[in-house]
Amino acid sequence: MKRNIPLAICLLFGIVMMVQFFVPHPASVAFYDLTTKWVRIVGAFALVLGTGSLVLYHVDKLQRRRPGWYYSIVTLAAAAITTVIGLGWGVKPGRPLQDVIFTSFLVPLNASMFAILAFYMASAAYRAFRARTREAALLLVAAFIVMLGMVPIGAAIWGKLPDIAEWVLSVPNMAAKRAILFGVALGGIATALKVILGIERGWLGGGKQ
Amino acid sequence: MISLLILLLAAGQIAPPDTGPAVPAPPAPPAAVRAFDTPNDAGKSITLRWSADTLARSLLIERTGPDSTTIIATTEPGETGYLDEQVMDRVRYTYRIAAVGDGDTVWSASTAEVSSTPQLFNTNRINILIAMVIFFVMVIYFIETAKRGRSLFVRRIAGLDAVEEAVGRATEMGRPIVYVPGLGSVADIATIASLNILGEVAKKTAQYDSALLVPNRDPIVYTVAREMVKESYTKAGRPDAFRNDSVFFVTDQQFAYAAAVDGLMVREKPATNFFLGMFWAESLILAETGAQTGAIQIAGTDSVFQLPFFITACDYTLIGEELYAASAYLSREPLLLGSLKGQDYGKMIILAIVVIGSALLLLSRTPSLAFFGRILDFFNVS
């Protein structure tokens, strides 16, 4: 019962949403809007569970003095302060949550993490471009042509280099991308079908039959 | 004096009296004006079409309803169509269009009465419906074939063969396994595929008695992942080995999540990292940090933009559909393997359509064979 009801709901809604895709009638559109609202509501409930998990995980880490336990103090304190400021002063623009927590902390921290990507790219490129195999050598040559073709000095060295770089991007690269996308689309549909038909039921999790 | 004046006029020396500038011809009204219910829509929309009139300075569109007549729009003279989305369903309207010239406004004849209604089936999507039915029939056929016990060949996928080795390595080293189910929501197919793989990986970690850490970005994914890992430990006969804190929610902020997982990898020094699911810019931040900690890394995503980063920084990468095939490959469950076969035949059909479509496109360029273009239109998706 615990499994059959979710499976029946999944089958019903899977078929209904498939039919909805082909029906432009306002009732169909309204039904789609309603279900997306439900998804948001379920998400809000799950967020409570998520927050509970976060708190329990870090409290446990503190109690057991696991490696890096002091970071848990920062996490819990940040969560508590943000909650108090959000509940006490509101979340609208001009309030401390937006002006201090969001603008002065979250945005710069996110930007810093994003900026680190540039250094990781350099180290990953160094590893990828060590031409130890034929594939890596091919990658190195293709990347060299594309990178050089995309900057003015490439055209200064040889006028046809930008055209070759463009060709690499728009012909072999695009062909490979499309081949992957065909597989992804079919794989996605097949996975969805397996979930709808109840063949793939791992997402149901544990519990008695 | 008068006779002199007559002579000068006759010789053309004196201009005749000014009668004003030449009056231009009024523009012709737009021809072939027709109004019809916009097809394949949710109603409340009427489409207008007419022939272009380049002599007019602008065009006025007038709508007459049961209660009033209103100018609803002014368009450029080159336009040949207008979508009126301010109408009520099942109310009759007529339209006429005026060509506005220099001081002249010439109206076309009124269209026949037209009303809008919502449609029950989008005929533009009939090609998708046919493709979907064919694909579904194939998948179900191969699932039924697998049910009857026929063995189905599935090619070797190196990244999935390495799962066993990667879990074993973690056990030998006494270090944990980090499994990142991507940053997508549970509504994303890649996340569902990742969760299915997580179930198989969790079974192996339960059998090998390895520690498993699953940090989550989405709260719904967290709850599902937790249940799946718990069930896998039960199926493996080790429910006692499941730790409540092995699956946990971190944050829904993309880069904060990346920072937290990076910190986890640096502190815990996992023997194996799995990055399977949907990833964005954080893919390289995660994979490169993992590579620097010396872990074996198995990644997989359906995002063609993140695949190069994973291929560069990870030991094994599941490319696109391999991610979806993983749960069938790992579990070897006949029903799941059957669907893989259906996908393969689906790809064969797409390949055939691409080849035939390319040939038709080339042929349709020849004027006498232009009708092939109409066949190609059938494959357009809207």
XYZ file of C-alpha atoms in Angstrom:
591
model
C 0.000 0.000 0.000
C 2.784 2.393 0.939
C 4.307 1.786 -2.486
C 1.215 1.208 -4.595
C -0.399 4.571 -3.858
C 2.670 6.641 -4.874
C 3.098 4.433 -7.959
C -0.545 4.963 -8.927
C -0.233 8.737 -8.394
C 2.957 8.759 -10.485
C 1.295 6.781 -13.301
C -1.807 8.981 -13.268
C 0.035 12.295 -13.216
C 2.649 11.061 -15.708
C -0.053 10.226 -18.249
C -2.095 13.355 -17.513
C 0.955 15.622 -17.921
C 1.833 13.906 -21.197
C -1.684 14.507 -22.501
C -1.526 18.087 -21.205
C 1.434 18.772 -23.509
C -0.808 18.216 -26.548
C -3.872 20.104 -25.270
C -3.744 23.907 -25.545
C -7.194 24.379 -23.913
C -7.234 26.882 -20.965
C -8.339 24.093 -18.600
C -5.192 22.169 -19.518
C -3.000 25.256 -19.035
C -4.671 25.969 -15.669
C -4.046 22.379 -14.582
C -0.365 22.700 -15.532
C -0.071 25.950 -13.538
C -1.766 24.306 -10.567
C 0.611 21.330 -10.537
C 3.666 23.576 -10.745
C 2.287 25.439 -7.710
C 1.970 22.114 -5.901
C 5.607 21.372 -6.700
C 6.587 24.675 -5.059
C 4.455 23.908 -1.994
C 5.990 20.430 -1.624
C 9.409 22.093 -2.030
C 8.615 24.486 0.831
C 7.799 21.544 3.121
C 10.971 19.740 2.058
C 12.965 22.877 2.875
C 11.905 22.474 6.500
C 13.245 18.902 6.419
C 16.426 20.176 4.766
C 16.962 22.825 7.407
C 16.381 20.210 10.094
C 18.992 17.974 8.470
C 21.471 20.864 8.309
C 21.043 21.692 11.983
C 21.164 18.060 13.163
C 24.232 17.301 11.022
C 26.228 20.218 12.392
C 25.068 19.768 15.998
C 26.174 16.129 15.797
C 29.502 17.205 14.285
C 30.023 19.640 17.154
C 29.091 17.095 19.813
C 31.448 14.458 18.404
C 34.214 16.988 17.733
C 34.645 15.681 14.180
C 37.361 17.159 11.908
C 36.518 20.770 11.101
C 33.895 20.970 13.882
C 34.592 24.677 14.367
C 33.206 25.401 10.885
C 29.907 24.031 12.141
C 29.769 26.891 14.666
C 30.043 29.373 11.775
C 27.323 27.550 9.821
C 24.899 27.342 12.735
C 25.568 30.923 13.814
C 25.074 32.197 10.246
C 21.821 30.233 9.919
C 20.554 31.562 13.267
C 21.519 35.202 12.569
C 19.974 35.123 9.072
C 16.761 33.629 10.450
C 16.498 36.215 13.249
C 17.184 39.142 10.886
C 14.779 37.757 8.289
C 11.963 37.188 10.776
C 12.613 40.371 12.756
C 13.147 42.944 10.024
C 11.576 41.280 6.970
C 13.038 40.262 3.651
C 12.149 43.242 1.450
C 14.815 45.422 -0.242
C 16.231 48.021 2.132
C 16.040 45.696 5.122
C 19.211 44.281 6.739
C 18.666 40.855 5.167
C 18.956 42.314 1.676
C 21.443 45.111 2.364
C 23.795 43.368 4.766
C 23.425 39.598 4.543
C 22.716 39.375 0.827
C 24.608 42.313 -0.695
C 27.565 42.487 1.677
C 28.122 38.788 2.428
C 26.436 36.393 0.056
C 27.111 38.180 -3.239
C 30.871 38.747 -2.640
C 31.305 35.190 -1.299
C 29.551 33.724 -4.339
C 31.623 35.935 -6.631
C 34.823 34.764 -4.916
C 33.910 31.118 -5.441
C 33.088 31.806 -9.074
C 36.382 33.634 -9.527
C 38.294 30.586 -8.258
C 37.059 28.833 -11.376
C 39.634 30.707 -13.461
C 42.506 29.120 -11.503
C 40.899 25.674 -11.660
C 40.531 26.083 -15.413
C 44.253 26.778 -15.719
C 45.216 23.706 -13.685
C 42.675 21.498 -15.499
C 43.914 22.769 -18.868
C 47.499 21.979 -17.875
C 46.471 18.404 -17.039
C 44.367 17.985 -20.171
C 46.981 19.350 -22.522
C 49.738 16.954 -21.487
C 49.656 15.051 -24.780
C 50.152 11.593 -23.318
C 47.563 9.840 -25.454
C 46.361 10.301 -29.013
C 43.028 11.706 -27.766
C 44.795 14.199 -25.495
C 47.076 15.231 -28.361
C 44.026 15.792 -30.572
C 42.403 17.827 -27.800
C 45.559 19.891 -27.452
C 45.769 20.641 -31.188
C 42.036 21.470 -31.436
C 42.169 23.698 -28.346
C 45.309 25.441 -29.608
C 43.686 26.221 -32.954
C 40.404 27.382 -31.406
C 42.036 29.550 -28.735
C 44.464 31.131 -31.183
C 41.753 31.612 -33.782
C 39.566 33.492 -31.305
C 42.129 36.220 -30.501
C 43.470 38.951 -32.822
C 47.012 37.587 -32.766
C 45.723 34.379 -34.414
C 44.520 36.306 -37.433
C 47.795 38.257 -37.472
C 49.796 34.996 -37.624
C 47.659 33.463 -40.355
C 44.542 35.025 -41.813
C 42.718 31.691 -42.179
C 43.149 30.671 -38.535
C 39.860 32.306 -37.343
C 37.981 30.489 -40.132
C 39.531 27.157 -39.149
C 38.677 27.796 -35.485
C 35.096 28.609 -36.473
C 34.932 25.420 -38.545
C 36.195 23.301 -35.616
C 33.483 24.789 -33.397
C 30.605 24.678 -35.836
C 31.239 21.348 -37.608
C 32.987 18.557 -35.613
C 32.222 20.115 -32.221
C 28.580 20.784 -33.073
C 28.160 17.302 -34.581
C 29.452 15.682 -31.367
C 27.217 17.905 -29.223
C 24.133 17.005 -31.261
C 24.955 13.302 -31.119
C 25.153 13.536 -27.327
C 21.902 15.501 -27.202
C 20.035 12.862 -29.249
C 21.145 10.218 -26.759
C 20.253 12.451 -23.815
C 16.772 13.163 -25.184
C 15.983 9.493 -25.782
C 17.545 8.447 -22.481
C 15.500 11.100 -20.680
C 12.250 9.971 -22.295
C 13.015 6.299 -21.568
C 13.840 7.100 -17.925
C 10.639 9.119 -17.587
C 8.653 6.246 -19.106
C 10.261 3.750 -16.711
C 9.360 5.983 -13.747
C 5.787 6.504 -14.979
C 5.254 2.790 -15.594
C 6.780 1.929 -12.237
C 9.652 -0.084 -13.735
C 12.208 2.240 -12.167
C 10.995 2.644 -8.608
C 14.129 3.346 -6.639
C 12.929 6.944 -6.104
C 10.226 5.570 -3.796
C 12.857 4.877 -1.194
C 12.408 2.374 1.610
C 9.323 1.165 3.385
C 7.185 -1.928 3.479
C 5.210 -3.109 0.442
C -0.056 95.825 -73.199
C -2.476 92.901 -73.133
C -1.279 91.655 -76.456
C 2.340 91.803 -75.129
C 1.368 89.743 -72.140
C -0.277 87.145 -74.378
C 2.856 86.972 -76.495
C 5.133 86.461 -73.452
C 2.874 83.729 -72.122
C 2.882 82.033 -75.488
C 6.694 82.170 -75.571
C 6.848 80.584 -72.102
C 8.564 83.530 -70.422
C 5.888 83.936 -67.757
C 4.777 80.958 -65.661
C 1.042 80.251 -65.423
C -0.597 81.056 -62.079
C 0.352 78.607 -59.190
C -2.339 75.930 -58.621
C -0.604 74.224 -55.537
C 1.462 70.990 -55.296
C 0.507 67.915 -57.280
C -1.970 65.695 -55.359
C -0.573 62.128 -54.945
C -2.803 59.183 -55.715
C -4.478 57.696 -52.581
C -2.953 54.359 -51.476
C -4.793 51.207 -52.387
C -6.387 49.453 -49.394
C -4.726 46.203 -48.232
C -6.021 43.331 -50.307
C -7.094 39.801 -49.366
C -7.782 40.725 -45.755
C -8.901 37.683 -43.802
C -9.422 36.972 -40.119
C -9.477 33.535 -38.551
C -9.352 31.870 -35.165
C -5.673 31.366 -34.249
C -5.091 27.641 -34.583
C -3.681 25.385 -31.827
C -4.037 27.917 -29.029
C -5.828 28.394 -25.747
C -8.398 30.748 -27.306
C -8.812 34.546 -26.930
C -6.832 35.139 -30.084
C -7.714 35.987 -33.692
C -5.150 36.122 -36.488
C -5.350 38.651 -39.315
C -3.599 38.261 -42.683
C -3.453 40.590 -45.706
C -1.351 41.383 -48.742
C 1.397 43.975 -48.306
C 0.776 47.519 -49.572
C 3.982 49.481 -49.819
C 2.376 52.749 -50.958
C 0.750 53.447 -47.587
C 2.601 55.272 -44.810
C 1.027 53.059 -42.163
C -1.835 50.654 -41.677
C -4.720 50.932 -39.211
C -6.495 47.854 -37.926
C -10.094 48.227 -36.824
C -12.129 45.696 -34.902
C -15.892 45.745 -34.698
C -17.480 43.771 -31.889
C -21.067 43.476 -30.735
C -20.811 46.684 -28.700
C -18.142 48.875 -30.255
C -15.771 49.616 -33.090
C -12.173 50.331 -32.138
C -8.847 50.982 -33.827
C -6.781 48.281 -32.165
C -3.383 48.806 -33.768
C -1.218 50.784 -36.144
C 1.369 48.809 -38.057
C 4.108 49.380 -40.588
C 3.086 49.132 -44.257
C 5.330 46.099 -44.819
C 3.467 44.028 -42.235
C 1.141 41.310 -43.521
C -0.264 39.937 -40.297
C -1.494 40.826 -36.818
C -2.423 38.780 -33.755
C -5.357 40.206 -31.816
C -5.171 38.812 -28.298
C -7.698 41.204 -26.756
C -10.801 39.306 -27.835
C -13.335 37.244 -25.948
C -14.011 33.631 -26.851
C -17.145 32.842 -28.829
C -17.883 36.542 -29.543
C -18.223 37.492 -33.218
C -15.951 40.224 -34.600
C -15.233 41.742 -37.981
C -12.067 43.533 -39.009
C -10.988 45.965 -41.644
C -7.640 47.526 -42.388
C -6.913 51.009 -43.662
C -3.985 52.167 -45.739
C -2.996 55.619 -44.492
C -1.459 57.894 -47.117
C -0.789 61.654 -47.223
C -4.099 62.871 -45.988
C -6.027 59.898 -47.279
C -7.203 56.850 -45.371
C -8.595 54.093 -47.508
C -10.366 51.207 -45.824
C -10.525 47.641 -47.011
C -13.765 45.711 -47.010
C -14.761 44.166 -43.692
C -13.829 40.568 -43.122
C -16.401 37.899 -42.520
C -17.462 37.466 -38.890
C -14.980 35.484 -36.876
C -14.802 34.260 -33.289
C -12.083 32.610 -31.236
C -12.339 29.266 -29.458
C -9.796 27.252 -27.471
C -8.554 24.077 -29.164
C -8.432 20.615 -27.646
C -5.472 19.316 -29.626
C -2.350 21.080 -30.883
C -2.024 19.714 -34.406
C 1.463 21.240 -34.714
C 2.627 18.614 -32.233
C 1.266 15.583 -34.076
C 4.815 14.710 -35.214
C 5.943 14.616 -31.570
C 2.969 12.410 -30.692
C 3.802 9.946 -33.482
C 7.503 9.850 -32.483
C 6.540 9.375 -28.840
C 4.142 6.515 -29.605
C 6.741 4.733 -31.779
C 9.396 5.120 -29.088
C 7.099 4.003 -26.277
C 6.018 0.934 -28.256
C 9.666 0.012 -28.874
C 10.666 0.446 -25.218
C 7.674 -1.576 -23.983
C 8.331 -4.268 -26.617
C 11.930 -4.722 -25.471
C 10.892 -4.675 -21.816
C 8.419 -7.483 -22.576
C 11.153 -9.330 -24.514
C 13.442 -9.034 -21.495
C 10.620 -10.258 -19.241
C 10.430 -13.453 -21.319
C 14.028 -14.118 -20.362
C 15.835 -13.262 -23.616
C 19.350 -12.009 -22.841
C 20.132 -8.536 -24.132
C 23.621 -7.363 -25.006
C 24.756 -4.078 -23.456
C 28.144 -2.680 -24.416
C 30.809 -2.189 -21.792
C 30.815 1.197 -20.036
C 34.214 1.745 -18.430
C 32.975 4.329 -15.943
C 30.373 1.942 -14.559
C 32.723 -1.035 -14.480
C 34.953 1.106 -12.291
C 32.251 1.589 -9.620
C 33.026 -1.739 -7.948
C 36.749 -1.000 -7.995
C 36.191 2.516 -6.658
C 34.078 1.292 -3.728
C 36.584 -1.472 -2.992
C 39.411 1.053 -2.988
C 37.597 3.167 -0.407
C 37.185 0.107 1.811
C 40.865 -0.812 1.530
C 41.964 2.734 2.304
C 39.448 3.145 5.136
C 38.257 6.415 3.646
C 34.739 7.542 2.766
C 33.018 7.831 -0.602
C 31.505 11.180 -1.535
C 28.464 11.008 -3.787
C 27.217 14.319 -5.248
C 23.779 13.836 -6.875
C 24.113 17.047 -8.887
C 22.569 20.437 -8.307
C 19.352 19.812 -10.175
C 15.902 19.357 -8.670
C 14.054 16.065 -8.452
C 12.071 17.160 -11.511
C 15.205 16.799 -13.665
C 15.641 13.443 -15.357
C 19.419 13.556 -14.776
C 18.797 13.845 -11.023
C 16.404 10.869 -11.102
C 19.048 8.869 -13.016
C 21.662 9.924 -10.469
C 19.438 8.844 -7.576
C 18.972 5.439 -9.210
C 22.755 5.054 -9.447
C 23.064 6.202 -5.831
C 20.860 3.260 -4.848
C 23.256 0.824 -6.544
C 26.359 2.534 -5.141
C 24.838 2.489 -1.642
C 24.224 -1.263 -1.950
C 27.910 -1.762 -2.724
C 29.064 0.511 0.100
C 26.817 -1.474 2.439
C 28.317 -4.768 1.204
C 31.897 -3.453 1.457
C 31.209 -1.618 4.704
C 32.488 1.697 3.342
C 31.413 5.096 4.640
C 29.170 7.034 2.269
C 28.662 10.822 2.328
C 25.895 12.359 0.221
C 25.727 16.174 0.429
C 22.580 17.610 -1.174
C 21.671 20.943 -2.626
C 17.941 20.401 -3.111
C 15.796 19.606 -0.059
C 13.479 17.269 -2.009
C 16.459 15.438 -3.514
C 17.843 15.163 0.015
C 14.722 13.416 1.326
C 14.577 11.022 -1.648
C 18.346 10.307 -1.507
C 18.136 9.567 2.206
C 15.294 7.081 1.694
C 17.092 5.437 -1.229
C 20.345 4.952 0.675
C 18.444 3.611 3.661
C 16.584 1.141 1.447
C 19.801 0.034 -0.279
C 21.398 -0.744 3.081
C 18.304 -2.759 4.010
C 18.358 -4.641 0.683
C 22.044 -5.413 1.190
C 21.168 -6.922 4.572
C 22.983 -4.199 6.526
C 20.254 -1.858 7.831
C 22.292 -1.328 11.002
C 25.193 0.095 8.943
C 23.107 3.022 7.683
C 24.099 6.263 9.356
C 21.540 9.029 9.580
C 24.135 11.697 8.948
C 25.543 10.078 5.796
C 22.941 11.859 3.647
C 22.549 15.516 4.497
C 21.296 18.836 3.166
C 23.906 21.575 2.741
C 22.427 24.676 1.095
C 20.512 25.588 -2.024
C 23.079 28.252 -2.983
C 25.176 27.026 -5.920
C 28.614 28.296 -4.917
C 28.051 27.904 -1.196
C 27.269 24.256 -1.955
C 30.444 23.961 -4.048
C 32.472 25.493 -1.203
C 30.937 23.112 1.345
C 31.617 20.020 -0.787
C 35.159 21.230 -1.513
C 35.727 21.645 2.228
C 34.296 18.172 2.852
C 36.658 16.630 0.292
C 39.693 18.471 1.641
C 38.933 17.472 5.260
C 37.719 13.905 4.778
C 40.131 13.002 1.933
C 37.639 10.581 0.325
C 39.005 7.637 -1.675
C 36.283 7.992 -4.309
C 34.109 10.831 -5.550
C 30.986 10.440 -7.632
C 29.644 13.506 -9.439
C 26.513 12.314 -11.200
C 23.550 14.440 -12.204
C 23.050 18.032 -13.336
C 25.920 20.463 -12.948
C 26.632 24.029 -13.927
C 29.700 26.238 -13.391
C 30.611 24.460 -10.144
C 31.467 21.214 -11.996
C 35.140 22.073 -12.414
C 35.430 23.549 -8.901
C 34.250 20.219 -7.482
C 36.104 17.905 -9.862
C 39.410 19.756 -9.717
C 39.389 19.890 -5.909
C 38.599 16.176 -5.836
C 41.461 15.454 -8.257
C 43.854 17.415 -6.057
C 42.894 15.303 -3.023
C 43.915 12.178 -4.960
C 40.491 10.518 -5.097
C 39.288 8.252 -7.908
C 36.565 10.262 -9.600
C 33.591 9.036 -11.579
C 31.464 11.777 -13.096
C 28.482 11.872 -15.384
C 26.157 14.554 -16.684
C 23.887 15.268 -19.614
C 25.110 18.858 -19.898
C 27.343 19.098 -22.957
C 28.877 22.268 -21.534
C 30.125 20.607 -18.336
C 31.285 17.328 -19.908
C 34.698 18.695 -21.024
C 35.452 19.775 -17.445
C 34.598 16.343 -16.075
C 36.531 14.548 -18.825
C 39.548 16.683 -17.964
C 39.443 16.372 -14.189
C 37.895 12.927 -13.576
C 39.117 9.386 -14.141
C 35.884 8.194 -15.709
C 33.056 10.195 -17.221
C 29.597 8.991 -18.166
C 28.673 10.950 -21.262
C 25.038 11.947 -21.733
C 22.852 8.864 -22.073
C 25.374 6.642 -20.239
C 24.137 8.392 -17.115
C 20.605 7.156 -17.805
C 21.861 3.670 -18.678
C 23.829 3.386 -15.441
C 21.135 2.026 -13.138
C 20.222 -0.691 -15.678
C 23.892 -1.494 -16.257
C 24.713 -1.750 -12.571
C 21.602 -3.629 -11.480
C 21.462 -5.881 -14.608
C 17.727 -5.991 -14.050
C 16.173 -7.360 -17.289
C 13.305 -4.859 -17.259
C 15.709 -1.926 -17.137
C 18.020 -3.464 -19.737
C 15.043 -3.855 -22.069
C 14.445 -0.119 -22.042
C 18.095 0.449 -23.028
C 17.530 -1.650 -26.122
C 14.509 0.489 -26.963
C 16.697 3.602 -26.719
C 19.225 2.076 -29.117
C 16.562 1.404 -31.727
C 15.227 4.918 -31.165
C 18.671 6.269 -31.995
C 18.761 4.156 -35.146
C 15.475 5.696 -36.264
C 16.775 9.207 -35.538
C 19.934 8.422 -37.508
C 17.850 7.234 -40.453
C 15.679 10.386 -40.248
C 18.801 12.600 -40.184
C 20.176 10.908 -43.325
C 16.822 10.953 -45.157
C 16.147 14.528 -44.004
C 19.526 15.701 -45.292
C 18.833 14.078 -48.654
C 15.365 15.648 -48.826
C 16.780 19.068 -47.928
C 19.301 18.813 -50.763
C 16.604 17.678 -53.205
C 14.171 20.417 -52.115
C 16.704 23.029 -53.276
C 15.994 21.952 -56.863
C 12.983 24.030 -58.019
C 11.211 21.077 -59.612
C 11.547 19.038 -56.405
C 10.487 21.793 -53.975
C 7.608 19.619 -52.676
C 10.203 17.699 -50.634
C 10.369 20.833 -48.477
C 6.784 20.175 -47.396
C 7.728 16.693 -46.239
C 10.550 18.236 -44.226
C 8.118 20.696 -42.621
C 6.422 17.720 -40.978
C 9.544 17.155 -38.890
C 9.591 20.711 -37.556
C 8.891 20.888 -33.848
C 6.789 23.688 -32.381
